[in-house]
Amino acid sequence: MTRRVPLLLDGAFRDSASADWLPVTDPATQKVLWEVPMTTADEMEAALASAAEAFLSWREVAVSERARVMLRYQHLLKEHHDELGELVSRETGKTFADAKGDVWRGIEVAEQAANVASMMMGETVENVARGVDTHSWIQPLGVCAGITPFNFPAMIPLWMFPMAIACGNTFVLKPSEQDPMTAVRLAELFVKAGAPKGVLQVVHGGKQQVDTLLNHDTVRAVSFVGSVPVGQHVYRTATHNLKRAQCFAGAKNHMVIMPDANPQQVVNQLVGASVGAAGQRCMAISVAVFVGSARDMIPALRDELAKVRPGAWDDEQAGYGPLISPQAKQRVLAMIAAGVEEGAECLLNGSDCTVPGLPDGNWVGPTLFSEVTTDMRIYQEEVFGPVLCCMTVDSLDEAITLVNNNPYGNGTSIFTASGAAARKYQHEVEVGQVGINVPIPVPLPFFSFTGWKGSFYGDLHAYGKQAVRFYTETKTVTSRWPEDDVVQEANMTISLK
């Protein structure tokens, strides 16, 4: 019998009463791994009610004790690192090494959540007026919600609930229905770490369940990572209902290659950054912009990409795994066909990729286009597959203009030996995360993940200090303690005296 994915409601893991269940399949074989429920309306209400009740007591728990829960949690995550990596691999098809990287980047955020006390310090000024002091407190919001995508089923939930809960909030997590068991296992370890009943709830489903979170009065803030259309819907609906929202959406990340860059370094880094994880990363490099004579590196890039082959998660020779679903594969194949039809030169076409022994996998081989222009679909849309577009320009200024004219602004990088070129690029480019000789500049969690433009809707970003600001409110207190025999005269102005 196929295992059913449980809910976490009111401190207990339980089967849903839903009559509507979806299969969760292995992307390499199409075998059903387990079934995930579309959480019922009553179960959604129960989760939100439990979170609201738990908040009343959790917010009063000392910040040092909240931090200790996170210390225990990150220790358990490290103990179960390989187990979690295998679970990620089975659900997503990622290679084991890549899946363990997914888990580890999440663990780093849990470690930062254990440092929450120092990030929640307020401010104090004595004698703002005679005998008057002012200080600020950082306090939690209430019930927060997170909606996470399929491509990083460990890292992205760990971006969200550890920081929110460490700040004193409670949290309702709705993971992707395509790989939900990783989130459930994260929740099991969180409960084992000593998280009190109701502090974390895990529900499953699709648009109906998401809309419940977005429209429910109990939810104060919503975090989302996913596609552009869904991100726009989440942001508009949440803010229409006067909630805070941070929504990370699509990307079209460019790597600019200067003529003085080390050719082997460029090729090696482009191969991993473009087709690693089958290109299913919001920070993947999908456009390589060669400046001047740097275009001479393209043939070597094609040769190295041709050596990469996809395979099963436990195949140590595989460069990456399958796409998440047959639908995702068909979309990428359609994008490749559109690139050919629109006149791009296809130097390497992975449309007919097969993997011996796994005929039903969602395989797409490395694909490389040159002579790509900005009016082509493969440039305008996020492919989310192992497809790299090459473009050529004559100068760094042209490259900067190209990148800045793109509607997305998630990540970019420049490869160069020139400090002047790197300085100019990092200063002038209109992208939130910039790498210099680093292809995928995802910041460590003491900074924040700072996408710009159409890649992000909101004001405050994920993890780091900005996450604390997102999940908290500031209360400012102004106080005077006069001597018993001192009586203040009536003050008819707004000035402190």
Short mmCIF file of C-alpha atoms in Angstrom, two decimals:
data_model
loop_
_atom_site.label_atom_id
_atom_site.label_comp_id
_atom_site.label_asym_id
_atom_site.label_seq_id
_atom_site.Cartn_x
_atom_site.Cartn_y
_atom_site.Cartn_z
CA MET A 1 0.00 0.00 0.00
CA THR A 2 1.30 3.46 -0.93
CA ARG A 3 2.26 5.52 2.10
CA ARG A 4 0.13 8.58 2.73
CA VAL A 5 1.79 11.87 3.61
CA PRO A 6 0.58 13.09 7.03
CA LEU A 7 -0.42 16.53 8.22
CA LEU A 8 1.06 18.11 11.33
CA LEU A 9 -1.94 19.52 13.19
CA ASP A 10 -1.98 20.73 16.76
CA GLY A 11 1.24 18.93 17.64
CA ALA A 12 0.33 15.53 16.12
CA PHE A 13 1.07 13.87 12.80
CA ARG A 14 -2.15 12.47 11.38
CA ASP A 15 -3.75 11.31 8.15
CA SER A 16 -6.00 13.81 6.45
CA ALA A 17 -9.73 13.15 6.16
CA SER A 18 -9.56 14.43 2.58
CA ALA A 19 -11.12 12.44 -0.24
CA ASP A 20 -8.71 14.12 -2.68
CA TRP A 21 -5.16 12.72 -2.82
CA LEU A 22 -2.44 13.25 -5.41
CA PRO A 23 0.36 10.81 -6.28
CA VAL A 24 3.93 11.87 -5.55
CA THR A 25 6.12 10.21 -8.18
CA ASP A 26 9.81 9.44 -8.58
CA PRO A 27 10.93 11.71 -11.47
CA ALA A 28 13.37 9.07 -12.69
CA THR A 29 10.89 6.18 -12.89
CA GLN A 30 7.34 7.60 -12.53
CA LYS A 31 6.72 5.12 -9.71
CA VAL A 32 4.39 6.44 -7.02
CA LEU A 33 6.32 7.08 -3.82
CA TRP A 34 3.42 8.23 -1.67
CA GLU A 35 0.15 10.14 -1.81
CA VAL A 36 -0.38 13.68 -0.58
CA PRO A 37 -3.76 15.03 0.59
CA MET A 38 -5.53 18.20 -0.40
CA THR A 39 -6.11 19.39 3.16
CA THR A 40 -9.80 19.85 3.98
CA ALA A 41 -11.31 23.21 4.92
CA ASP A 42 -11.91 21.96 8.49
CA GLU A 43 -8.29 20.84 8.78
CA MET A 44 -7.05 24.20 7.54
CA GLU A 45 -9.18 25.93 10.16
CA ALA A 46 -7.87 23.57 12.84
CA ALA A 47 -4.26 24.29 11.86
CA LEU A 48 -4.78 28.04 11.98
CA ALA A 49 -6.68 27.89 15.26
CA SER A 50 -3.96 25.77 16.83
CA ALA A 51 -1.26 28.16 15.62
CA ALA A 52 -3.16 31.15 16.99
CA GLU A 53 -3.58 29.48 20.39
CA ALA A 54 0.05 28.39 20.53
CA PHE A 55 1.23 31.92 19.77
CA LEU A 56 -0.25 33.22 23.04
CA SER A 57 2.16 31.11 25.07
CA TRP A 58 5.10 30.85 22.65
CA ARG A 59 5.54 34.62 22.44
CA GLU A 60 6.11 34.65 26.21
CA VAL A 61 8.89 32.05 26.07
CA ALA A 62 12.27 33.61 26.79
CA VAL A 63 14.24 34.38 23.65
CA SER A 64 17.15 32.33 25.00
CA GLU A 65 14.91 29.26 25.29
CA ARG A 66 13.61 29.78 21.75
CA ALA A 67 17.24 29.91 20.63
CA ARG A 68 17.98 26.66 22.48
CA VAL A 69 15.22 24.91 20.54
CA MET A 70 16.96 26.03 17.36
CA LEU A 71 20.32 24.84 18.70
CA ARG A 72 18.86 21.40 19.32
CA TYR A 73 17.15 21.47 15.94
CA GLN A 74 20.25 22.30 13.92
CA HIS A 75 22.09 19.53 15.77
CA LEU A 76 19.40 17.02 14.76
CA LEU A 77 19.44 18.27 11.17
CA LYS A 78 23.18 17.62 11.04
CA GLU A 79 22.75 14.15 12.55
CA HIS A 80 20.20 13.32 9.85
CA HIS A 81 21.93 15.20 7.02
CA ASP A 82 22.48 12.19 4.75
CA GLU A 83 19.04 10.75 5.47
CA LEU A 84 17.43 14.06 4.53
CA GLY A 85 19.61 14.24 1.43
CA GLU A 86 18.43 10.84 0.28
CA LEU A 87 14.82 11.83 0.85
CA VAL A 88 15.33 15.00 -1.21
CA SER A 89 16.95 12.88 -3.94
CA ARG A 90 14.11 10.39 -4.06
CA GLU A 91 11.44 13.09 -4.29
CA THR A 92 13.16 15.50 -6.67
CA GLY A 93 15.58 13.26 -8.57
CA LYS A 94 18.55 15.44 -7.55
CA THR A 95 21.93 13.78 -7.34
CA PHE A 96 22.85 12.84 -3.79
CA ALA A 97 25.63 15.44 -3.60
CA ASP A 98 23.30 18.19 -4.82
CA ALA A 99 20.54 17.11 -2.44
CA LYS A 100 22.92 17.21 0.52
CA GLY A 101 23.86 20.73 -0.53
CA ASP A 102 20.16 21.63 -0.46
CA VAL A 103 19.91 20.34 3.11
CA TRP A 104 23.12 22.00 4.26
CA ARG A 105 22.14 25.46 3.04
CA GLY A 106 18.96 25.07 5.09
CA ILE A 107 20.92 23.98 8.15
CA GLU A 108 22.93 27.19 7.90
CA VAL A 109 19.72 29.21 8.30
CA ALA A 110 18.69 27.11 11.31
CA GLU A 111 22.10 27.90 12.82
CA GLN A 112 21.45 31.59 12.28
CA ALA A 113 18.03 31.26 13.94
CA ALA A 114 19.84 30.04 17.06
CA ASN A 115 21.46 33.49 17.14
CA VAL A 116 18.11 35.25 17.19
CA ALA A 117 18.58 37.08 20.51
CA SER A 118 21.28 39.37 19.17
CA MET A 119 19.14 40.18 16.10
CA MET A 120 16.12 41.13 18.23
CA MET A 121 17.86 43.77 20.31
CA GLY A 122 16.07 47.09 20.40
CA GLU A 123 17.49 50.59 20.87
CA THR A 124 17.64 52.95 23.83
CA VAL A 125 18.40 56.63 24.27
CA GLU A 126 18.49 58.18 27.72
CA ASN A 127 17.30 61.75 28.32
CA VAL A 128 15.62 62.42 24.98
CA ALA A 129 14.08 65.25 27.02
CA ARG A 130 14.63 66.18 30.65
CA GLY A 131 14.00 63.02 32.66
CA VAL A 132 12.53 61.23 29.61
CA ASP A 133 13.93 58.02 28.13
CA THR A 134 12.97 56.24 24.90
CA HIS A 135 13.57 52.61 24.02
CA SER A 136 12.28 50.16 21.43
CA TRP A 137 11.29 46.50 21.69
CA ILE A 138 11.24 43.94 18.87
CA GLN A 139 8.11 41.79 19.20
CA PRO A 140 6.64 38.92 17.13
CA LEU A 141 3.71 39.35 14.75
CA GLY A 142 1.58 36.25 15.38
CA VAL A 143 0.71 33.47 12.94
CA CYS A 144 2.87 33.41 9.81
CA ALA A 145 2.57 31.18 6.74
CA GLY A 146 5.01 29.78 4.21
CA ILE A 147 4.38 28.43 0.69
CA THR A 148 7.41 26.65 -0.76
CA PRO A 149 8.39 25.25 -4.20
CA PHE A 150 9.52 21.83 -5.36
CA ASN A 151 13.09 22.63 -6.32
CA PHE A 152 14.57 23.08 -2.83
CA PRO A 153 12.27 21.08 -0.52
CA ALA A 154 14.69 21.30 2.44
CA MET A 155 16.44 24.64 2.07
CA ILE A 156 13.48 26.90 1.39
CA PRO A 157 11.21 25.70 4.24
CA LEU A 158 14.27 26.15 6.45
CA TRP A 159 14.59 29.72 5.14
CA MET A 160 11.21 30.38 6.66
CA PHE A 161 9.92 28.63 9.75
CA PRO A 162 13.07 28.55 11.93
CA MET A 163 13.53 32.33 11.67
CA ALA A 164 9.83 33.07 12.11
CA ILE A 165 9.46 30.76 15.10
CA ALA A 166 12.72 31.88 16.74
CA CYS A 167 11.32 35.43 16.62
CA GLY A 168 8.34 34.26 18.71
CA ASN A 169 5.77 33.60 15.98
CA THR A 170 3.95 30.40 15.12
CA PHE A 171 3.98 29.04 11.58
CA VAL A 172 1.81 27.18 9.05
CA LEU A 173 3.88 25.57 6.28
CA LYS A 174 2.38 24.52 2.94
CA PRO A 175 5.16 22.70 1.03
CA SER A 176 5.01 21.78 -2.63
CA GLU A 177 2.64 18.93 -3.33
CA GLN A 178 5.29 17.52 -5.70
CA ASP A 179 7.78 16.63 -2.92
CA PRO A 180 6.06 17.02 0.47
CA MET A 181 7.76 14.29 2.54
CA THR A 182 10.96 16.28 2.99
CA ALA A 183 9.02 19.02 4.76
CA VAL A 184 7.24 16.45 6.92
CA ARG A 185 10.57 14.96 7.96
CA LEU A 186 11.90 18.44 8.78
CA ALA A 187 8.84 18.93 10.96
CA GLU A 188 9.34 15.57 12.71
CA LEU A 189 12.87 16.57 13.67
CA PHE A 190 11.63 19.98 14.82
CA VAL A 191 9.13 18.34 17.16
CA LYS A 192 11.89 16.03 18.40
CA ALA A 193 14.03 19.11 19.13
CA GLY A 194 11.43 20.24 21.66
CA ALA A 195 9.18 22.55 19.67
CA PRO A 196 5.97 23.01 21.68
CA LYS A 197 2.62 21.79 20.43
CA GLY A 198 1.09 24.02 17.77
CA VAL A 199 4.15 26.17 17.10
CA LEU A 200 4.54 24.57 13.66
CA GLN A 201 1.72 23.19 11.51
CA VAL A 202 2.20 21.43 8.14
CA VAL A 203 -0.67 21.32 5.65
CA HIS A 204 -0.74 20.16 2.03
CA GLY A 205 -2.59 21.10 -1.11
CA GLY A 206 -2.80 23.47 -4.03
CA LYS A 207 -4.43 26.79 -4.87
CA GLN A 208 -7.45 26.27 -2.61
CA GLN A 209 -5.29 25.70 0.46
CA VAL A 210 -2.97 28.57 -0.46
CA ASP A 211 -5.93 30.92 -0.85
CA THR A 212 -7.18 29.92 2.58
CA LEU A 213 -3.88 31.08 4.07
CA LEU A 214 -3.92 34.29 2.03
CA ASN A 215 -7.48 35.21 2.96
CA HIS A 216 -7.63 34.09 6.59
CA ASP A 217 -7.67 36.83 9.22
CA THR A 218 -5.44 34.80 11.53
CA VAL A 219 -2.41 34.96 9.21
CA ARG A 220 -0.29 38.10 9.66
CA ALA A 221 2.53 37.49 7.17
CA VAL A 222 3.13 35.24 4.15
CA SER A 223 6.43 34.03 2.67
CA PHE A 224 6.45 32.52 -0.82
CA VAL A 225 8.96 31.12 -3.31
CA GLY A 226 7.84 29.93 -6.74
CA SER A 227 6.82 30.96 -10.24
CA VAL A 228 6.06 34.49 -11.40
CA PRO A 229 2.27 34.08 -11.95
CA VAL A 230 1.76 32.41 -8.57
CA GLY A 231 4.08 34.89 -6.85
CA GLN A 232 2.07 37.79 -8.24
CA HIS A 233 -1.17 36.15 -7.11
CA VAL A 234 0.16 35.52 -3.62
CA TYR A 235 1.51 39.05 -3.26
CA ARG A 236 -1.62 40.77 -4.57
CA THR A 237 -3.99 38.64 -2.51
CA ALA A 238 -1.99 38.85 0.70
CA THR A 239 -1.46 42.60 0.52
CA HIS A 240 -5.08 43.15 -0.52
CA ASN A 241 -5.93 41.47 2.78
CA LEU A 242 -3.49 43.82 4.57
CA LYS A 243 -0.90 41.14 5.30
CA ARG A 244 2.83 41.38 5.01
CA ALA A 245 4.20 39.45 2.05
CA GLN A 246 7.59 38.49 0.69
CA CYS A 247 7.34 36.70 -2.64
CA PHE A 248 10.36 35.37 -4.51
CA ALA A 249 9.49 34.67 -8.14
CA GLY A 250 11.22 34.13 -11.48
CA ALA A 251 14.68 34.89 -12.75
CA LYS A 252 16.83 35.24 -15.84
CA ASN A 253 20.36 35.29 -14.49
CA HIS A 254 23.23 36.52 -16.67
CA MET A 255 26.93 35.77 -16.39
CA VAL A 256 29.10 38.40 -18.07
CA ILE A 257 32.46 37.09 -19.32
CA MET A 258 35.23 39.59 -20.00
CA PRO A 259 38.08 38.83 -22.44
CA ASP A 260 40.62 38.76 -19.58
CA ALA A 261 38.79 36.04 -17.64
CA ASN A 262 40.47 32.65 -17.23
CA PRO A 263 38.88 30.51 -19.98
CA GLN A 264 38.98 27.18 -18.13
CA GLN A 265 37.56 28.78 -15.00
CA VAL A 266 34.75 30.34 -17.02
CA VAL A 267 33.86 27.10 -18.79
CA ASN A 268 33.92 24.99 -15.63
CA GLN A 269 31.82 27.43 -13.66
CA LEU A 270 29.31 27.95 -16.47
CA VAL A 271 28.75 24.22 -16.86
CA GLY A 272 27.86 23.72 -13.20
CA ALA A 273 25.87 26.95 -12.85
CA SER A 274 23.75 26.37 -15.96
CA VAL A 275 22.83 22.66 -15.93
CA GLY A 276 23.40 21.72 -12.29
CA ALA A 277 20.15 20.52 -10.67
CA ALA A 278 18.85 20.19 -14.27
CA GLY A 279 18.68 23.99 -14.35
CA GLN A 280 15.86 23.96 -11.78
CA ARG A 281 17.33 26.73 -9.65
CA CYS A 282 16.09 30.30 -9.37
CA MET A 283 19.76 31.30 -9.22
CA ALA A 284 20.90 29.19 -12.19
CA ILE A 285 22.89 30.98 -14.86
CA SER A 286 20.74 30.74 -17.99
CA VAL A 287 22.39 33.46 -20.09
CA ALA A 288 26.13 33.79 -20.77
CA VAL A 289 27.11 37.23 -22.14
CA PHE A 290 30.50 37.13 -23.86
CA VAL A 291 32.22 40.51 -24.22
CA GLY A 292 34.43 41.01 -27.29
CA SER A 293 36.97 38.23 -27.86
CA ALA A 294 35.58 36.26 -24.90
CA ARG A 295 33.21 34.72 -27.49
CA ASP A 296 36.11 32.49 -28.48
CA MET A 297 35.37 30.46 -25.33
CA ILE A 298 32.04 29.19 -26.70
CA PRO A 299 33.40 26.12 -28.56
CA ALA A 300 35.19 24.90 -25.41
CA LEU A 301 32.00 25.49 -23.43
CA ARG A 302 30.07 23.33 -25.88
CA ASP A 303 32.64 20.54 -25.60
CA GLU A 304 32.49 20.49 -21.80
CA LEU A 305 28.69 20.61 -21.67
CA ALA A 306 28.58 17.66 -24.07
CA LYS A 307 30.45 15.56 -21.48
CA VAL A 308 27.75 16.06 -18.83
CA ARG A 309 25.10 13.39 -18.60
CA PRO A 310 22.06 13.15 -16.36
CA GLY A 311 21.30 10.06 -14.32
CA ALA A 312 19.77 8.54 -11.20
CA TRP A 313 20.28 10.18 -7.82
CA ASP A 314 22.68 7.47 -6.62
CA ASP A 315 24.78 7.43 -9.81
CA GLU A 316 28.00 9.13 -8.74
CA GLN A 317 28.91 9.83 -12.36
CA ALA A 318 25.67 11.69 -13.11
CA GLY A 319 25.95 15.44 -13.48
CA TYR A 320 22.34 16.05 -12.55
CA GLY A 321 18.99 14.28 -12.32
CA PRO A 322 15.65 14.43 -14.13
CA LEU A 323 13.22 17.29 -14.31
CA ILE A 324 10.56 17.18 -11.63
CA SER A 325 7.64 16.02 -13.82
CA PRO A 326 6.67 15.01 -17.36
CA GLN A 327 4.90 18.37 -17.67
CA ALA A 328 8.11 20.21 -16.77
CA LYS A 329 10.02 18.17 -19.35
CA GLN A 330 7.50 18.92 -22.10
CA ARG A 331 7.68 22.63 -21.32
CA VAL A 332 11.49 22.65 -21.58
CA LEU A 333 11.36 20.66 -24.84
CA ALA A 334 8.89 23.20 -26.23
CA MET A 335 11.24 26.03 -25.26
CA ILE A 336 14.16 24.32 -27.01
CA ALA A 337 12.04 23.84 -30.14
CA ALA A 338 11.02 27.50 -30.02
CA GLY A 339 14.66 28.56 -29.81
CA VAL A 340 15.48 26.56 -32.94
CA GLU A 341 12.42 27.87 -34.77
CA GLU A 342 13.20 31.49 -33.86
CA GLY A 343 16.68 31.28 -35.35
CA ALA A 344 19.05 30.68 -32.46
CA GLU A 345 21.95 28.38 -33.31
CA CYS A 346 21.59 25.17 -31.30
CA LEU A 347 25.15 24.01 -30.64
CA LEU A 348 24.03 21.18 -28.36
CA ASN A 349 20.50 19.76 -28.19
CA GLY A 350 19.48 17.54 -25.29
CA SER A 351 15.89 16.99 -26.38
CA ASP A 352 16.39 13.30 -27.20
CA CYS A 353 18.27 12.41 -24.04
CA THR A 354 17.90 8.88 -22.65
CA VAL A 355 19.33 7.19 -19.57
CA PRO A 356 19.97 3.43 -19.80
CA GLY A 357 17.66 1.44 -17.56
CA LEU A 358 15.42 4.43 -16.81
CA PRO A 359 13.30 4.92 -19.94
CA ASP A 360 10.48 6.73 -18.14
CA GLY A 361 12.57 9.45 -16.49
CA ASN A 362 12.03 13.13 -17.20
CA TRP A 363 15.40 13.48 -18.90
CA VAL A 364 16.66 16.48 -20.83
CA GLY A 365 20.32 16.66 -21.80
CA PRO A 366 22.53 19.76 -21.66
CA THR A 367 21.44 22.23 -24.32
CA LEU A 368 23.43 25.20 -25.63
CA PHE A 369 22.27 28.02 -27.87
CA SER A 370 24.32 30.77 -29.46
CA GLU A 371 23.24 33.79 -31.53
CA VAL A 372 20.41 34.38 -29.05
CA THR A 373 18.62 37.74 -29.21
CA THR A 374 16.41 39.52 -26.71
CA ASP A 375 13.22 39.00 -28.73
CA MET A 376 13.45 35.21 -28.52
CA ARG A 377 11.27 33.21 -26.15
CA ILE A 378 14.26 31.31 -24.74
CA TYR A 379 15.65 34.66 -23.59
CA GLN A 380 12.45 36.30 -22.42
CA GLU A 381 11.14 33.41 -20.30
CA GLU A 382 12.68 31.41 -17.50
CA VAL A 383 13.33 27.98 -19.02
CA PHE A 384 13.93 26.17 -15.71
CA GLY A 385 15.82 23.40 -17.44
CA PRO A 386 19.40 22.53 -18.47
CA VAL A 387 19.49 25.15 -21.23
CA LEU A 388 22.12 27.88 -21.60
CA CYS A 389 21.79 30.83 -23.98
CA CYS A 390 24.94 32.54 -25.29
CA MET A 391 24.89 36.20 -26.34
CA THR A 392 27.71 38.42 -27.56
CA VAL A 393 28.33 42.14 -27.05
CA ASP A 394 31.25 44.45 -27.82
CA SER A 395 31.71 46.17 -24.46
CA LEU A 396 31.04 45.99 -20.75
CA ASP A 397 28.65 48.95 -21.08
CA GLU A 398 26.58 46.98 -23.58
CA ALA A 399 26.53 44.00 -21.24
CA ILE A 400 25.33 46.15 -18.34
CA THR A 401 22.59 47.66 -20.51
CA LEU A 402 21.49 44.19 -21.61
CA VAL A 403 21.23 42.92 -18.04
CA ASN A 404 19.53 46.06 -16.75
CA ASN A 405 16.90 45.95 -19.51
CA ASN A 406 15.84 42.46 -18.43
CA PRO A 407 12.71 42.53 -16.24
CA TYR A 408 14.23 40.14 -13.68
CA GLY A 409 16.90 40.93 -11.12
CA ASN A 410 17.57 37.87 -9.00
CA GLY A 411 21.27 37.16 -9.54
CA THR A 412 24.15 37.91 -11.88
CA SER A 413 27.90 37.47 -12.05
CA ILE A 414 30.93 38.76 -13.86
CA PHE A 415 34.12 36.84 -14.58
CA THR A 416 37.13 39.08 -15.04
CA ALA A 417 40.70 39.71 -13.89
CA SER A 418 40.04 43.46 -13.77
CA GLY A 419 39.12 45.06 -10.48
CA ALA A 420 37.96 48.16 -12.35
CA ALA A 421 35.57 46.15 -14.51
CA ALA A 422 34.24 44.24 -11.51
CA ARG A 423 33.76 47.49 -9.54
CA LYS A 424 31.91 49.13 -12.42
CA TYR A 425 29.69 46.10 -12.91
CA GLN A 426 28.72 45.60 -9.27
CA HIS A 427 27.94 49.32 -8.95
CA GLU A 428 25.91 49.81 -12.11
CA VAL A 429 24.07 46.51 -12.55
CA GLU A 430 20.42 46.54 -11.41
CA VAL A 431 20.35 43.08 -9.86
CA GLY A 432 20.02 42.21 -6.20
CA GLN A 433 22.75 39.56 -5.89
CA VAL A 434 26.06 39.96 -7.68
CA GLY A 435 28.94 37.50 -7.96
CA ILE A 436 32.48 38.45 -8.94
CA ASN A 437 34.16 35.30 -10.26
CA VAL A 438 31.41 33.46 -8.35
CA PRO A 439 28.69 32.06 -10.65
CA ILE A 440 25.80 31.60 -8.20
CA PRO A 441 26.08 34.30 -5.52
CA VAL A 442 23.57 32.96 -3.00
CA PRO A 443 24.50 34.71 0.26
CA LEU A 444 25.11 32.94 3.54
CA PRO A 445 22.32 33.44 6.08
CA PHE A 446 23.88 36.26 8.09
CA PHE A 447 23.13 38.29 4.96
CA SER A 448 19.74 38.27 3.19
CA PHE A 449 18.59 36.80 -0.12
CA THR A 450 18.01 40.03 -2.04
CA GLY A 451 16.38 39.61 -5.45
CA TRP A 452 15.23 42.77 -7.27
CA LYS A 453 12.72 43.85 -9.90
CA GLY A 454 10.40 41.12 -11.23
CA SER A 455 12.20 38.47 -9.19
CA PHE A 456 10.79 39.74 -5.89
CA TYR A 457 7.57 41.29 -4.64
CA GLY A 458 7.77 42.86 -1.21
CA ASP A 459 10.06 44.99 0.92
CA LEU A 460 11.96 42.71 3.28
CA HIS A 461 13.84 39.64 2.05
CA ALA A 462 14.46 36.11 3.33
CA TYR A 463 16.76 35.17 6.20
CA GLY A 464 19.43 37.40 7.76
CA LYS A 465 18.47 40.64 9.52
CA GLN A 466 15.75 41.40 6.99
CA ALA A 467 13.90 38.21 7.95
CA VAL A 468 13.84 39.31 11.58
CA ARG A 469 12.40 42.65 10.49
CA PHE A 470 9.80 40.87 8.33
CA TYR A 471 8.62 38.57 11.13
CA THR A 472 8.54 41.21 13.89
CA GLU A 473 7.16 44.61 14.83
CA THR A 474 8.91 47.41 16.67
CA LYS A 475 7.29 48.92 19.75
CA THR A 476 8.72 52.26 20.91
CA VAL A 477 8.27 53.27 24.56
CA THR A 478 8.82 56.80 25.85
CA SER A 479 8.81 57.06 29.66
CA ARG A 480 9.20 59.60 32.45
CA TRP A 481 9.44 58.75 36.15
CA PRO A 482 9.15 62.07 38.00
CA GLU A 483 10.02 62.49 41.65
CA ASP A 484 6.97 62.15 43.91
CA ASP A 485 6.90 65.86 44.74
CA VAL A 486 7.36 67.05 41.18
CA VAL A 487 4.15 67.93 39.31
CA GLN A 488 4.36 68.66 35.62
CA GLU A 489 2.49 71.65 34.30
CA ALA A 490 0.05 71.18 31.45
CA ASN A 491 1.90 71.03 28.12
CA MET A 492 -0.25 72.35 25.28
CA THR A 493 2.28 71.44 22.56
CA ILE A 494 3.62 68.20 21.15
CA SER A 495 7.15 68.99 22.35
CA LEU A 496 8.66 66.93 25.14
CA LYS A 497 9.56 69.17 28.07
#
